[in-house]
Amino acid sequence: MSEPASVAVLTSRLRVDDKRILEALERRNVAVAHVDTRTAWWPLDGAAPEWRLVLNREIGQIRAGYAARALERLGVIGVNSAAAIETCADKWHTSLALRAAGLPTPRTALAATPEAALSALAAIGYPAVVKPLVGSWGRLVTTVPDPDLARTVLEYVAALPGPQAHIVYVQEYVRKPGRDIRVVVVGGEVLGAVYRYSADWRTNVARGARTERCPLTDRIIELATTAATAVGADLAGVDLVEDETGRLYVLEVNSGVEFAGFEQAYDGSVDVAGRIVDHVLTRLT
Amino acid sequence: MTVQEQTTARCPECAADVPFAEPPRLSELVECGECQVELEVVTVQPVTLAPAPEVEEDWGE
C-alpha cells in the first residue's frame, strides 16, 4: 500500500518548472499528490484532504486564489498562502503592500474609470504605463507616450468586458537600461537574480526576454526580501527596475514564480525546484 | 504497453509522431515538431495528446 501523500502540487497546466518540482519531491521520497485544478472542488465544511500542504502552482491567478482559500479553510497549509496569491494577483493590492513596507516603487495611481485615468496620467506625466489590474507576462501592459495615444488606449480599455477591467492602474514610465531584474526568493532567502533583456520594452521571459546573471548587492537582497515579506509570499519572483541614475524600484511580486529563464542564466548551478521543495518541507515540520 | 515503452504519441492536429525523451506526466505540455501546436498529455497509459488549453486572461506568474 502506498504512503498517503503529505504534499499536493496543484496545477492545471504542467509547465517545465512544475515538472522539476514534482521530480524534486520524488527525489526526496516525499509522498506527493498531483492535483489537477480543473477537476478539483472542495466543500465549505468537511474533512481535510490527506495531504497537509499544498504547493499551489495553478497558473490561473483567480483560480489559484480561490483554491488556496478553500484549502486553507480545510486546514491545509498553502504555499503560497491565499493572502499572498491574492495580493500578488492584483497590481494595486501589491502596490499597497509594497508601500506599506516602505519600499520604493514608481509613482503610481489608480483611476476609477478610463476617463479618470486621463487625469491621472496627466498628473503622473508622460511617457507613462497603463496596466491591467490582473494579468501577467506583460499582457495588455501599454506604454503611452502622450495624451493622444493615451486617449485611444483608454477607449480600448473602456471597451473591455468586466467591471474590473475598467479600473485603471497607471504608473510612471521608468527609463530602464533595456532590462529589468528578476530576483527569486524562497523562504525569505534570495537564491539569485537575473537581468532580463528584451527588444520589447516589456522584459518578461514569457515574451522572449533573454536572461543573464545579475550580481547580487545588499540593496537588491534587501529590496527583494522585504518585498516578498510585504506580500506574505514564501516563494516569490520579485521584479526590480533601475532608473537612469541606477536607483532601484520594486515593480511587482509574482507568487507563482517561473524559473526556467533564471536557471538557464545560472547554467543549472542553482536548483530552484530543489530549494522550493526543501522550503516546503520545513513548513511541514 | 507500459509508459516506459511508449516513446511517441500522435499529434491530434497533424497526425505526426511527437517524441518523448522521458516518460511524460499527466497535464505536461509538449509542442508538436511538425505543426508547432501546443499539446497537453491527457492520458499516460497509453500516452495520448490533445490541444492545450488557450491562454486565459489571468494566466501567468
PDB file of N, CA, C and O in Angstrom, chain B residues 2-3 8-13 15 17-19 22 25 29 31-32 34 37-38 40-41 46 58 61:
ATOM      1  N   THR B   2       3.577  -0.369 -21.627  1.00  0.00           N
ATOM      2  CA  THR B   2       3.802   0.458 -20.451  1.00  0.00           C
ATOM      3  C   THR B   2       4.202   1.856 -20.880  1.00  0.00           C
ATOM      4  O   THR B   2       4.573   2.081 -22.037  1.00  0.00           O
ATOM      5  N   VAL B   3       4.156   2.790 -19.914  1.00  0.00           N
ATOM      6  CA  VAL B   3       4.525   4.171 -20.206  1.00  0.00           C
ATOM      7  C   VAL B   3       5.969   4.237 -20.688  1.00  0.00           C
ATOM      8  O   VAL B   3       6.297   4.944 -21.615  1.00  0.00           O
ATOM      9  N   THR B   8       6.611   7.772 -28.298  1.00  0.00           N
ATOM     10  CA  THR B   8       5.962   8.804 -29.115  1.00  0.00           C
ATOM     11  C   THR B   8       4.447   8.720 -28.916  1.00  0.00           C
ATOM     12  O   THR B   8       3.923   7.714 -28.444  1.00  0.00           O
ATOM     13  N   ALA B   9       3.794   9.798 -29.278  1.00  0.00           N
ATOM     14  CA  ALA B   9       2.327   9.798 -29.307  1.00  0.00           C
ATOM     15  C   ALA B   9       1.909  10.616 -30.519  1.00  0.00           C
ATOM     16  O   ALA B   9       2.676  11.449 -31.018  1.00  0.00           O
ATOM     17  N   ARG B  10       0.703  10.390 -30.952  1.00  0.00           N
ATOM     18  CA  ARG B  10       0.256  11.029 -32.190  1.00  0.00           C
ATOM     19  C   ARG B  10      -0.283  12.431 -31.928  1.00  0.00           C
ATOM     20  O   ARG B  10      -1.065  12.644 -30.994  1.00  0.00           O
ATOM     21  N   CYS B  11       0.143  13.363 -32.754  1.00  0.00           N
ATOM     22  CA  CYS B  11      -0.392  14.731 -32.663  1.00  0.00           C
ATOM     23  C   CYS B  11      -1.828  14.728 -33.169  1.00  0.00           C
ATOM     24  O   CYS B  11      -2.075  14.286 -34.307  1.00  0.00           O
ATOM     25  N   PRO B  12      -2.782  15.209 -32.377  1.00  0.00           N
ATOM     26  CA  PRO B  12      -4.175  15.199 -32.820  1.00  0.00           C
ATOM     27  C   PRO B  12      -4.460  16.202 -33.929  1.00  0.00           C
ATOM     28  O   PRO B  12      -5.499  16.133 -34.589  1.00  0.00           O
ATOM     29  N   GLU B  13      -3.528  17.129 -34.145  1.00  0.00           N
ATOM     30  CA  GLU B  13      -3.742  18.147 -35.175  1.00  0.00           C
ATOM     31  C   GLU B  13      -3.252  17.680 -36.541  1.00  0.00           C
ATOM     32  O   GLU B  13      -3.952  17.823 -37.539  1.00  0.00           O
ATOM     33  N   ALA B  15      -1.273  14.569 -36.987  1.00  0.00           N
ATOM     34  CA  ALA B  15      -1.014  13.126 -37.003  1.00  0.00           C
ATOM     35  C   ALA B  15       0.470  12.770 -37.022  1.00  0.00           C
ATOM     36  O   ALA B  15       0.825  11.610 -37.207  1.00  0.00           O
ATOM     37  N   ASP B  17       4.151  11.986 -35.347  1.00  0.00           N
ATOM     38  CA  ASP B  17       4.569  11.363 -34.097  1.00  0.00           C
ATOM     39  C   ASP B  17       5.335  12.377 -33.252  1.00  0.00           C
ATOM     40  O   ASP B  17       6.311  12.963 -33.723  1.00  0.00           O
ATOM     41  N   VAL B  18       4.885  12.574 -32.031  1.00  0.00           N
ATOM     42  CA  VAL B  18       5.556  13.506 -31.112  1.00  0.00           C
ATOM     43  C   VAL B  18       6.416  12.663 -30.159  1.00  0.00           C
ATOM     44  O   VAL B  18       5.896  11.822 -29.436  1.00  0.00           O
ATOM     45  N   PRO B  19       7.737  12.880 -30.192  1.00  0.00           N
ATOM     46  CA  PRO B  19       8.622  12.047 -29.354  1.00  0.00           C
ATOM     47  C   PRO B  19       8.733  12.548 -27.917  1.00  0.00           C
ATOM     48  O   PRO B  19       8.571  13.733 -27.642  1.00  0.00           O
ATOM     49  N   GLU B  22      11.627  11.357 -22.092  1.00  0.00           N
ATOM     50  CA  GLU B  22      11.391  10.618 -20.851  1.00  0.00           C
ATOM     51  C   GLU B  22       9.884  10.398 -20.730  1.00  0.00           C
ATOM     52  O   GLU B  22       9.107  11.087 -21.408  1.00  0.00           O
ATOM     53  N   ARG B  25       4.377  13.156 -18.042  1.00  0.00           N
ATOM     54  CA  ARG B  25       3.469  13.209 -16.908  1.00  0.00           C
ATOM     55  C   ARG B  25       2.119  13.733 -17.375  1.00  0.00           C
ATOM     56  O   ARG B  25       2.034  14.465 -18.360  1.00  0.00           O
ATOM     57  N   LEU B  29       2.989  19.689 -20.933  1.00  0.00           N
ATOM     58  CA  LEU B  29       2.816  20.350 -22.221  1.00  0.00           C
ATOM     59  C   LEU B  29       3.960  19.991 -23.153  1.00  0.00           C
ATOM     60  O   LEU B  29       5.117  19.967 -22.742  1.00  0.00           O
ATOM     61  N   GLU B  31       5.238  20.371 -27.516  1.00  0.00           N
ATOM     62  CA  GLU B  31       4.931  21.015 -28.794  1.00  0.00           C
ATOM     63  C   GLU B  31       5.160  20.018 -29.907  1.00  0.00           C
ATOM     64  O   GLU B  31       6.162  19.294 -29.907  1.00  0.00           O
ATOM     65  N   CYS B  32       4.253  19.979 -30.843  1.00  0.00           N
ATOM     66  CA  CYS B  32       4.425  19.098 -31.993  1.00  0.00           C
ATOM     67  C   CYS B  32       5.507  19.684 -32.902  1.00  0.00           C
ATOM     68  O   CYS B  32       5.421  20.858 -33.308  1.00  0.00           O
ATOM     69  N   GLU B  34       6.084  19.029 -35.903  1.00  0.00           N
ATOM     70  CA  GLU B  34       5.621  19.215 -37.287  1.00  0.00           C
ATOM     71  C   GLU B  34       4.779  20.475 -37.428  1.00  0.00           C
ATOM     72  O   GLU B  34       5.071  21.332 -38.248  1.00  0.00           O
ATOM     73  N   VAL B  37       1.880  22.988 -32.878  1.00  0.00           N
ATOM     74  CA  VAL B  37       0.744  23.186 -31.966  1.00  0.00           C
ATOM     75  C   VAL B  37       1.158  22.750 -30.566  1.00  0.00           C
ATOM     76  O   VAL B  37       1.878  21.774 -30.398  1.00  0.00           O
ATOM     77  N   GLU B  38       0.711  23.529 -29.568  1.00  0.00           N
ATOM     78  CA  GLU B  38       0.997  23.157 -28.181  1.00  0.00           C
ATOM     79  C   GLU B  38      -0.016  22.100 -27.742  1.00  0.00           C
ATOM     80  O   GLU B  38      -1.229  22.267 -27.946  1.00  0.00           O
ATOM     81  N   GLU B  40      -1.255  18.927 -24.819  1.00  0.00           N
ATOM     82  CA  GLU B  40      -1.252  18.516 -23.425  1.00  0.00           C
ATOM     83  C   GLU B  40      -1.356  16.997 -23.357  1.00  0.00           C
ATOM     84  O   GLU B  40      -2.116  16.387 -24.121  1.00  0.00           O
ATOM     85  N   VAL B  41      -0.600  16.409 -22.454  1.00  0.00           N
ATOM     86  CA  VAL B  41      -0.709  14.970 -22.214  1.00  0.00           C
ATOM     87  C   VAL B  41      -1.986  14.745 -21.406  1.00  0.00           C
ATOM     88  O   VAL B  41      -2.077  15.178 -20.256  1.00  0.00           O
ATOM     89  N   PRO B  46      -2.502   4.557 -22.259  1.00  0.00           N
ATOM     90  CA  PRO B  46      -1.362   4.966 -23.066  1.00  0.00           C
ATOM     91  C   PRO B  46      -1.239   6.491 -23.109  1.00  0.00           C
ATOM     92  O   PRO B  46      -2.167   7.196 -22.697  1.00  0.00           O
ATOM     93  N   ASP B  58      -6.122  35.631 -16.939  1.00  0.00           N
ATOM     94  CA  ASP B  58      -5.411  35.776 -15.660  1.00  0.00           C
ATOM     95  C   ASP B  58      -4.259  34.786 -15.519  1.00  0.00           C
ATOM     96  O   ASP B  58      -3.732  34.620 -14.431  1.00  0.00           O
ATOM     97  N   GLU B  61       2.381  34.342 -13.843  1.00  0.00           N
ATOM     98  CA  GLU B  61       3.159  34.064 -12.643  1.00  0.00           C
ATOM     99  C   GLU B  61       2.420  34.552 -11.413  1.00  0.00           C
ATOM    100  O   GLU B  61       2.882  34.509 -10.335  1.00  0.00           O
TER     101      GLU B  61
END
